[in-house]
Short mmCIF file of C-alpha atoms in Angstrom, two decimals:
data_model
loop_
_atom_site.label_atom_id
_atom_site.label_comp_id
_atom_site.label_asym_id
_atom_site.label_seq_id
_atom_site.Cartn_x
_atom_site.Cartn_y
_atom_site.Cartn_z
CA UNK O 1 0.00 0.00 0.00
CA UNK O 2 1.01 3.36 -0.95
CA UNK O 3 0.07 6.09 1.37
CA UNK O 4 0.11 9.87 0.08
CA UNK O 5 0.10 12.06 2.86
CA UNK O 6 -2.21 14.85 2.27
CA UNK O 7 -5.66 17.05 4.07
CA UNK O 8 -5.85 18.33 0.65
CA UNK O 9 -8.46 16.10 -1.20
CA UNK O 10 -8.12 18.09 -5.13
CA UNK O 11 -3.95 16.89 -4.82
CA UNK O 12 -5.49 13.35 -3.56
CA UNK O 13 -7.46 13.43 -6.53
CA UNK O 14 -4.86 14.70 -8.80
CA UNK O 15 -2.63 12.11 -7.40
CA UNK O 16 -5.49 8.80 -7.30
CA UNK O 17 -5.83 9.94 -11.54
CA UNK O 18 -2.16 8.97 -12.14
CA UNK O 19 -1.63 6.04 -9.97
CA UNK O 20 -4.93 4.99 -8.59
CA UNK O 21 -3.69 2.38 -5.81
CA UNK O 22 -2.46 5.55 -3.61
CA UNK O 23 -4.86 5.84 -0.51
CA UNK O 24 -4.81 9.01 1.66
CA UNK O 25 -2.96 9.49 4.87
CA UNK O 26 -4.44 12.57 6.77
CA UNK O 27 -1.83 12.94 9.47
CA UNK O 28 -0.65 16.60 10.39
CA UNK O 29 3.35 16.17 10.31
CA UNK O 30 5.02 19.67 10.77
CA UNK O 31 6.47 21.54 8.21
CA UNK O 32 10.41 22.56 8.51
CA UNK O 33 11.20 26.45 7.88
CA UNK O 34 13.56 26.01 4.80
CA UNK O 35 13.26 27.31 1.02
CA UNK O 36 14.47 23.58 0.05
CA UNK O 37 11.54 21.44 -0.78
CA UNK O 38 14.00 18.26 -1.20
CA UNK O 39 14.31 19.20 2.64
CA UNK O 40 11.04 19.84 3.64
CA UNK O 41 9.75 16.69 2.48
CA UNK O 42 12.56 14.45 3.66
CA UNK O 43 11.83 15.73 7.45
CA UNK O 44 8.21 14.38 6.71
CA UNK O 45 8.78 11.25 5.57
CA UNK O 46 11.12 10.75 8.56
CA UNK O 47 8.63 11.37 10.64
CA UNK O 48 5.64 8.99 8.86
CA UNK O 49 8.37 6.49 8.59
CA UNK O 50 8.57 6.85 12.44
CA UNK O 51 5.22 6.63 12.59
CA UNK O 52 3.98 3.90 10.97
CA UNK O 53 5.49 1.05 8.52
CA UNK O 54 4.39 1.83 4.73
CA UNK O 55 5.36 3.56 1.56
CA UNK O 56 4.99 7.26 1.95
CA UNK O 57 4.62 9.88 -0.57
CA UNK O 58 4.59 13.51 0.05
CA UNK O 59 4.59 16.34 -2.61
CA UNK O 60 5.44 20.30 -2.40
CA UNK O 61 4.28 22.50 -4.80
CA UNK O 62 5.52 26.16 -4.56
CA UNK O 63 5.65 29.23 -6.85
CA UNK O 64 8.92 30.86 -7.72
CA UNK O 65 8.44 34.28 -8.39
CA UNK O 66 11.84 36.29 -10.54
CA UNK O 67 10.98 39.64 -9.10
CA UNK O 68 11.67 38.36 -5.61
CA UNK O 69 14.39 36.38 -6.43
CA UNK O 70 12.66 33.20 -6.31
CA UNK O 71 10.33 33.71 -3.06
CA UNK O 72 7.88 32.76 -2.12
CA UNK O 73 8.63 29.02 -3.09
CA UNK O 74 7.71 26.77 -0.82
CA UNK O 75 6.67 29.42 1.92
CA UNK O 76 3.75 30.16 -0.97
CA UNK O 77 1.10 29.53 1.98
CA UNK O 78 2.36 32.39 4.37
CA UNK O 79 2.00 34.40 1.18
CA UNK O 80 -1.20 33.89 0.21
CA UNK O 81 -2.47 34.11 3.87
CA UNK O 82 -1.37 37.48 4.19
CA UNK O 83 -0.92 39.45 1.09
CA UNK O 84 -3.25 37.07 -1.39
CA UNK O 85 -3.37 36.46 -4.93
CA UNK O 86 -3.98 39.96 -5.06
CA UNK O 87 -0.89 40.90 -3.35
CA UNK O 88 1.24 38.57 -5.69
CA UNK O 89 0.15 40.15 -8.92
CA UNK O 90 0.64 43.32 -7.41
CA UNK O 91 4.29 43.13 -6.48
CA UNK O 92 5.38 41.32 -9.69
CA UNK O 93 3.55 44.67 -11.60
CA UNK O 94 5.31 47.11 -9.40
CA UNK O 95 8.50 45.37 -9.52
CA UNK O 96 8.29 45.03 -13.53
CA UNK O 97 8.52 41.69 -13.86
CA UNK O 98 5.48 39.41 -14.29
CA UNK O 99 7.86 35.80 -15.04
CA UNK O 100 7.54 32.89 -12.72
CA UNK O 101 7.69 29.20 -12.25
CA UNK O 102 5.68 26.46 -10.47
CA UNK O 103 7.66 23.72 -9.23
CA UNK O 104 6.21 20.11 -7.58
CA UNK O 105 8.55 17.97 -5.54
CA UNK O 106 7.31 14.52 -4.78
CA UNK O 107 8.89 12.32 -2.70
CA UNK O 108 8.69 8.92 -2.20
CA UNK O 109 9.69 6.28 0.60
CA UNK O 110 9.86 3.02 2.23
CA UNK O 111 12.82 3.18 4.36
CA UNK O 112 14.69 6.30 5.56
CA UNK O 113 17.61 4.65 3.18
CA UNK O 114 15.11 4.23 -0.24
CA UNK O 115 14.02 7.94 -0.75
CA UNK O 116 13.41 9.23 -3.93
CA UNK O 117 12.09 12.51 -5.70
CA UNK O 118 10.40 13.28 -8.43
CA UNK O 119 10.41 16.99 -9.38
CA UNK O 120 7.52 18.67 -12.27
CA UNK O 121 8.81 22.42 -13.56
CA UNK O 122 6.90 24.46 -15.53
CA UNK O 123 6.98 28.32 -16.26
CA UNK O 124 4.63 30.94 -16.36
CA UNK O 125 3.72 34.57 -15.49
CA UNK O 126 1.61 35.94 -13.17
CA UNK O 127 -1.42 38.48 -13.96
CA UNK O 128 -3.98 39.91 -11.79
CA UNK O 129 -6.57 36.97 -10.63
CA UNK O 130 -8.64 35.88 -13.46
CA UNK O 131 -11.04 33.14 -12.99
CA UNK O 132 -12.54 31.44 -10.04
CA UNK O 133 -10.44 30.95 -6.71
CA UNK O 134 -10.71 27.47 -6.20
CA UNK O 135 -7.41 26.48 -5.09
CA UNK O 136 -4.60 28.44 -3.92
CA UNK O 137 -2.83 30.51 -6.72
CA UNK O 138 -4.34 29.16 -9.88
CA UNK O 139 -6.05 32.84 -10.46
CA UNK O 140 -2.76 34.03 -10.78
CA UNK O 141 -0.80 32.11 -12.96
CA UNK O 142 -0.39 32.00 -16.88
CA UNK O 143 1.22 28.63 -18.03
CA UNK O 144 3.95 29.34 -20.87
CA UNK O 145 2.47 28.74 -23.99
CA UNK O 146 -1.23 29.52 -22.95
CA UNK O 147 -3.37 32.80 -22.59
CA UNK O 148 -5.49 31.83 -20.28
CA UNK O 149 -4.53 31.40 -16.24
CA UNK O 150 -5.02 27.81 -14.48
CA UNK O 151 -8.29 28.85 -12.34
CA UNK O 152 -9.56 29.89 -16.18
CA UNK O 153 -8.44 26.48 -17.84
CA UNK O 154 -10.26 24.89 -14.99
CA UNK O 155 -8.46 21.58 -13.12
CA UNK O 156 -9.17 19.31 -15.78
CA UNK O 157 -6.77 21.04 -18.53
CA UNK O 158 -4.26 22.04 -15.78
CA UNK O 159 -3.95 18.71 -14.30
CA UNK O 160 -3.10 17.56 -17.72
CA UNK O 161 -0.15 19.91 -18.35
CA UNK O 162 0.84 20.93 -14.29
CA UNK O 163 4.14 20.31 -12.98
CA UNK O 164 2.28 17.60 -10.78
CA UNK O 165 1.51 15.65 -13.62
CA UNK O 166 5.13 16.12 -14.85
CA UNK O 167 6.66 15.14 -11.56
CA UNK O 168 3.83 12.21 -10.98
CA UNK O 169 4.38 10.61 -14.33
CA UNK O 170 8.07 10.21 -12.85
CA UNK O 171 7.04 8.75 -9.95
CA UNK O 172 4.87 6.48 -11.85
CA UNK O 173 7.64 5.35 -13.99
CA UNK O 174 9.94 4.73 -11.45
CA UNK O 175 7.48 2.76 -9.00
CA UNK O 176 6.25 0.93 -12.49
CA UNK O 177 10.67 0.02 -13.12
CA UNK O 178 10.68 -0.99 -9.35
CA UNK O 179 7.54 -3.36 -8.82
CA UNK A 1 20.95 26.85 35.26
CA UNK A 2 19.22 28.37 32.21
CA UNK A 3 20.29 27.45 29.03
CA UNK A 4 19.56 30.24 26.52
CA UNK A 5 19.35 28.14 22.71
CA UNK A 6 20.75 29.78 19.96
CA UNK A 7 23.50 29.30 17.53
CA UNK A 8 24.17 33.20 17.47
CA UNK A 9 26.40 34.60 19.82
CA UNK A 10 25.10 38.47 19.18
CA UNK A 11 22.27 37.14 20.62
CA UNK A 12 23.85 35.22 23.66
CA UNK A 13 25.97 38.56 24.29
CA UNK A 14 22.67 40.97 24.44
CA UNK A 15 21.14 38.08 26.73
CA UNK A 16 23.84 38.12 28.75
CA UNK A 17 23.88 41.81 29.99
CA UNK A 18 20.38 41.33 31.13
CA UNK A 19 20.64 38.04 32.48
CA UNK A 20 24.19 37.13 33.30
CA UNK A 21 23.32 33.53 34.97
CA UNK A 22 22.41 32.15 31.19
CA UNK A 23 24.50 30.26 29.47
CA UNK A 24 24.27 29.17 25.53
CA UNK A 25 23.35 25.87 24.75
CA UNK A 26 24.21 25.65 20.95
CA UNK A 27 21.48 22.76 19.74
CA UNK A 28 19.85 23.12 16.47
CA UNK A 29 16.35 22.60 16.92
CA UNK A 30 14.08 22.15 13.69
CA UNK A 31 11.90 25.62 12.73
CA UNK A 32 8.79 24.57 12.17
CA UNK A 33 6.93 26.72 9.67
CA UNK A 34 4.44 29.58 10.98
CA UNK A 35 3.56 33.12 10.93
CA UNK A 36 3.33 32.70 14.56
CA UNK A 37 6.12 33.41 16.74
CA UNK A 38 4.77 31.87 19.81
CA UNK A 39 4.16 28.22 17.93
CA UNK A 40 7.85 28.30 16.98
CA UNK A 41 9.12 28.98 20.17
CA UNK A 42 7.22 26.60 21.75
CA UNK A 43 8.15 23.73 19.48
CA UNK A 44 11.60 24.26 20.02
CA UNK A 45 11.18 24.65 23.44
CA UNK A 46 8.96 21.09 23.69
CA UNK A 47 12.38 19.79 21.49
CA UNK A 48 14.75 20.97 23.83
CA UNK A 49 13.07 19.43 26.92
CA UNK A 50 12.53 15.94 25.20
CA UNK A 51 16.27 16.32 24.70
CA UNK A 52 17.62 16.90 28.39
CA UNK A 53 16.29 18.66 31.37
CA UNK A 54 17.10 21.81 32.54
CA UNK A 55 15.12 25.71 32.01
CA UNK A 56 15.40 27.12 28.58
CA UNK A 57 15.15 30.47 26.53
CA UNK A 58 14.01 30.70 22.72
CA UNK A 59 14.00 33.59 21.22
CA UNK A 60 12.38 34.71 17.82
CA UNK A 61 12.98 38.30 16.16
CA UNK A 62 10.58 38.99 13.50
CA UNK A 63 10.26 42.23 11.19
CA UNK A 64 7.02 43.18 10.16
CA UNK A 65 6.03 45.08 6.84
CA UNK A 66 3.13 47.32 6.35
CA UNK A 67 3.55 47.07 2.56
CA UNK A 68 3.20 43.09 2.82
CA UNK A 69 0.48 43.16 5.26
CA UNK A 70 2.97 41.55 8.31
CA UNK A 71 5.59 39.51 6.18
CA UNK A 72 7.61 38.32 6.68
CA UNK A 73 7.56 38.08 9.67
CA UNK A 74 9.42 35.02 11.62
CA UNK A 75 10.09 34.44 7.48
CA UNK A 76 12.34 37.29 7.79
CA UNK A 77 15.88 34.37 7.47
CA UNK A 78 14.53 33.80 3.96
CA UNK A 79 13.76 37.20 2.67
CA UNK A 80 17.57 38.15 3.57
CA UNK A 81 18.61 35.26 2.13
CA UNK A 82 16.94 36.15 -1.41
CA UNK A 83 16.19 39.41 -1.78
CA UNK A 84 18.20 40.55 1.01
CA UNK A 85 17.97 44.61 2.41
CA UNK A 86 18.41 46.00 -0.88
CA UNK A 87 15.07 44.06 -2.00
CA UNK A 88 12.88 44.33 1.04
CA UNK A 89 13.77 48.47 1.16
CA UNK A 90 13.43 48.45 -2.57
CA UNK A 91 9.49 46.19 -2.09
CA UNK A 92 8.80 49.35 0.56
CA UNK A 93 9.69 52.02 -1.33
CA UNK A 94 7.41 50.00 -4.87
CA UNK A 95 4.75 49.47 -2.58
CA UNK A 96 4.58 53.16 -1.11
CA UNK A 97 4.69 52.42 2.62
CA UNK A 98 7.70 51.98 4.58
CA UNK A 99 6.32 51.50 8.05
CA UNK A 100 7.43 48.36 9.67
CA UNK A 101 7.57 46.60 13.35
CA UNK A 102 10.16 44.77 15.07
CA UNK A 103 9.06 42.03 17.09
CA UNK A 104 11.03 40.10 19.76
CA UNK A 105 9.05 37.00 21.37
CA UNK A 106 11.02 35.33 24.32
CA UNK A 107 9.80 31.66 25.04
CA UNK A 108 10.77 30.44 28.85
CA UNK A 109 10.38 26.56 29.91
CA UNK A 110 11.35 24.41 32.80
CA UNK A 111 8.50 21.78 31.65
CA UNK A 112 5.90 21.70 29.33
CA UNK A 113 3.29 22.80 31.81
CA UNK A 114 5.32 25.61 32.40
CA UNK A 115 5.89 27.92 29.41
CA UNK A 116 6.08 31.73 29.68
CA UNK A 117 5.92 34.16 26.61
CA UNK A 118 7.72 37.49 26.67
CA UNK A 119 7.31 39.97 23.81
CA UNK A 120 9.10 43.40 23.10
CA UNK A 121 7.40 45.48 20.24
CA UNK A 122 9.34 48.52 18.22
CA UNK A 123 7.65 50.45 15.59
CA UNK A 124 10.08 51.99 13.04
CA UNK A 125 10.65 52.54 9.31
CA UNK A 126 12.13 50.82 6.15
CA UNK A 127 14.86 52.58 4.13
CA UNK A 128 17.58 51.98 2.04
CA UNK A 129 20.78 50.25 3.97
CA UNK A 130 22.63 52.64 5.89
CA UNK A 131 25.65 51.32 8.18
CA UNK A 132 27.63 48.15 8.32
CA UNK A 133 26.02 45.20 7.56
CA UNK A 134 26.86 43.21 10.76
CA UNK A 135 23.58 41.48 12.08
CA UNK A 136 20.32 40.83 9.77
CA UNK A 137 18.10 43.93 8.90
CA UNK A 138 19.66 46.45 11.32
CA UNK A 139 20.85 48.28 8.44
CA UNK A 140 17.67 49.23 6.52
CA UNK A 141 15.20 49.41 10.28
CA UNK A 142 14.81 53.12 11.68
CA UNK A 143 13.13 53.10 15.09
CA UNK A 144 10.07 55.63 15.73
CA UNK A 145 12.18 58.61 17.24
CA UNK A 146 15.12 58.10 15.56
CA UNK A 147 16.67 59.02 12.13
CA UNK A 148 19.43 56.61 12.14
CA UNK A 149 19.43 53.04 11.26
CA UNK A 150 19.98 50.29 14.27
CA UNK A 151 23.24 49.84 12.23
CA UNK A 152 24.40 53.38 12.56
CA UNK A 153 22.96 54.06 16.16
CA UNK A 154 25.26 50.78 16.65
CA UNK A 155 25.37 47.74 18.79
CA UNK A 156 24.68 49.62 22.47
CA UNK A 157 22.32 52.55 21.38
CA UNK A 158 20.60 49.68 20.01
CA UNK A 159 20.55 47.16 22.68
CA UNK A 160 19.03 49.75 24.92
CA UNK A 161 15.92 50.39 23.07
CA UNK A 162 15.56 46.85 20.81
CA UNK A 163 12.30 45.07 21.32
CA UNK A 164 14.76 42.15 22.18
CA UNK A 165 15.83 44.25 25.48
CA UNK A 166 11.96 44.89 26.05
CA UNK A 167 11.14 41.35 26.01
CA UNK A 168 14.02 40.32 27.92
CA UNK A 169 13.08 43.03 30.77
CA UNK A 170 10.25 41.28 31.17
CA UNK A 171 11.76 37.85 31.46
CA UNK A 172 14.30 39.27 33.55
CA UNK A 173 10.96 40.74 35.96
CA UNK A 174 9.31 37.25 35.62
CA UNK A 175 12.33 35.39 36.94
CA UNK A 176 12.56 37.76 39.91
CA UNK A 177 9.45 37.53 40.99
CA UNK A 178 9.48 33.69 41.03
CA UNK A 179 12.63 32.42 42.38
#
């Protein structure tokens, strides 16, 4: 059994369209200060490896912004709790420069020696919120190549193109090598 | 004995001239991630007794923004890392409001039944770095009364008016009363 540790049920979903024998794991493990998702979700899977006996995954996703020298990343959530989507759009305008990227890191164990991740890149820009706010900065993002933001492509076109599909099709080919 | 936990001996030195009886213990706790000081502090402070018994200090220093509605905050280690001073005076000065707040939040433990919060406020402005660039965001913070930067009113002018010396005042009244 493959556990993917997640409250978030649209990533469950996400993740159960990929590789539908993953079944949630709703435990609350803190999250480590640190800009390094690799990090971040190596200190979780130590602690559900502590926890319990299993094969974990966990996954980060966190938006790189060029005008602030790559913040938020992974500290995305304080972001968005304080300044919003609004707030996001806003700086990259008055800083002059609208370029970003959205980055997932999965990682995957079942033994503090067998970790592996799985990282999904893609680029974008970010615009003033367009669309509905369904889940966390899709309003705000443009993928490269499209016109439209991912809240206005709705979740079935992003999931097909997101750097969680990019990173989970790795994830899927490596557990598929390793059976 | 109180051990005061910190890696940061400008730190343990300010401590020190309030409290001389502390000594450093030089552990390196996990930071969990939160926009909450106190939740910080306490998980070290949980840590550190699980790790050996004694009474300990954690202390968190946190800069506020008006412009980013309170970031960053305990976040402050990653905005110097990335944008450093030149960026967050340069996001003040975009945004059109440079009015920030220092915030110093003293944790005290001698079991987990037993924790005490001490906090020391400053209000203050954001400019462009001024003085040497020896500790953090001194250079680019101007307390209210003041027209000089912590970094040119230097390391004693500052230590007698930094929130850290309010909070620690209070720890320092806290301890008195309950020898």
């Amino acid at each position: 059994m493959i556990y993917f540790i997640t409250g978030n049920k649209n990533k469950l979903a996400e993740v159960q369209t990929v590789l539908p024998e993953v079944e949630q794991l709703d435990i609350d493990l803190p999250e480590i200060q640190e800009l390094d998702a690799q990090k971040i979700i190596q200190a979780k899977l130590i602690e559900a490896l502590n926890h319990q006996q299993g094969e974990f995954i966990v996954e980060d996703t966190s938006l790189h912004l060029d005008c602030l020298n790559g913040l938020p990343g992974p500290l995305i959530k304080w972001f968005l709790q304080t300044i919003g989507n609004q707030g996001l759009a806003q700086l990259a305008e008055k800083l002059g420069n609208d370029k970003a990227e959205a980055v997932t890191m999965i990682g995957y164990a079942k033994s503090q020696n067998e970790m592996q991740f799985f990282e999904g890149r893609i680029k974008g820009r970010i615009v003033n919120p367009r669309g509905e706010t369904k889940f966390g900065w899709d309003p705000i993002f443009i993928p490269e190549g499209y016109d439209q933001t991912f809240a206005e492509l709705g979740v079935e076109k992003k999931n097909m193109i997101s750097m969680r599909r990019i990173a989970l099709n790795k994830l899927k080919e490596f557990l598929a090598a390793n059976k």
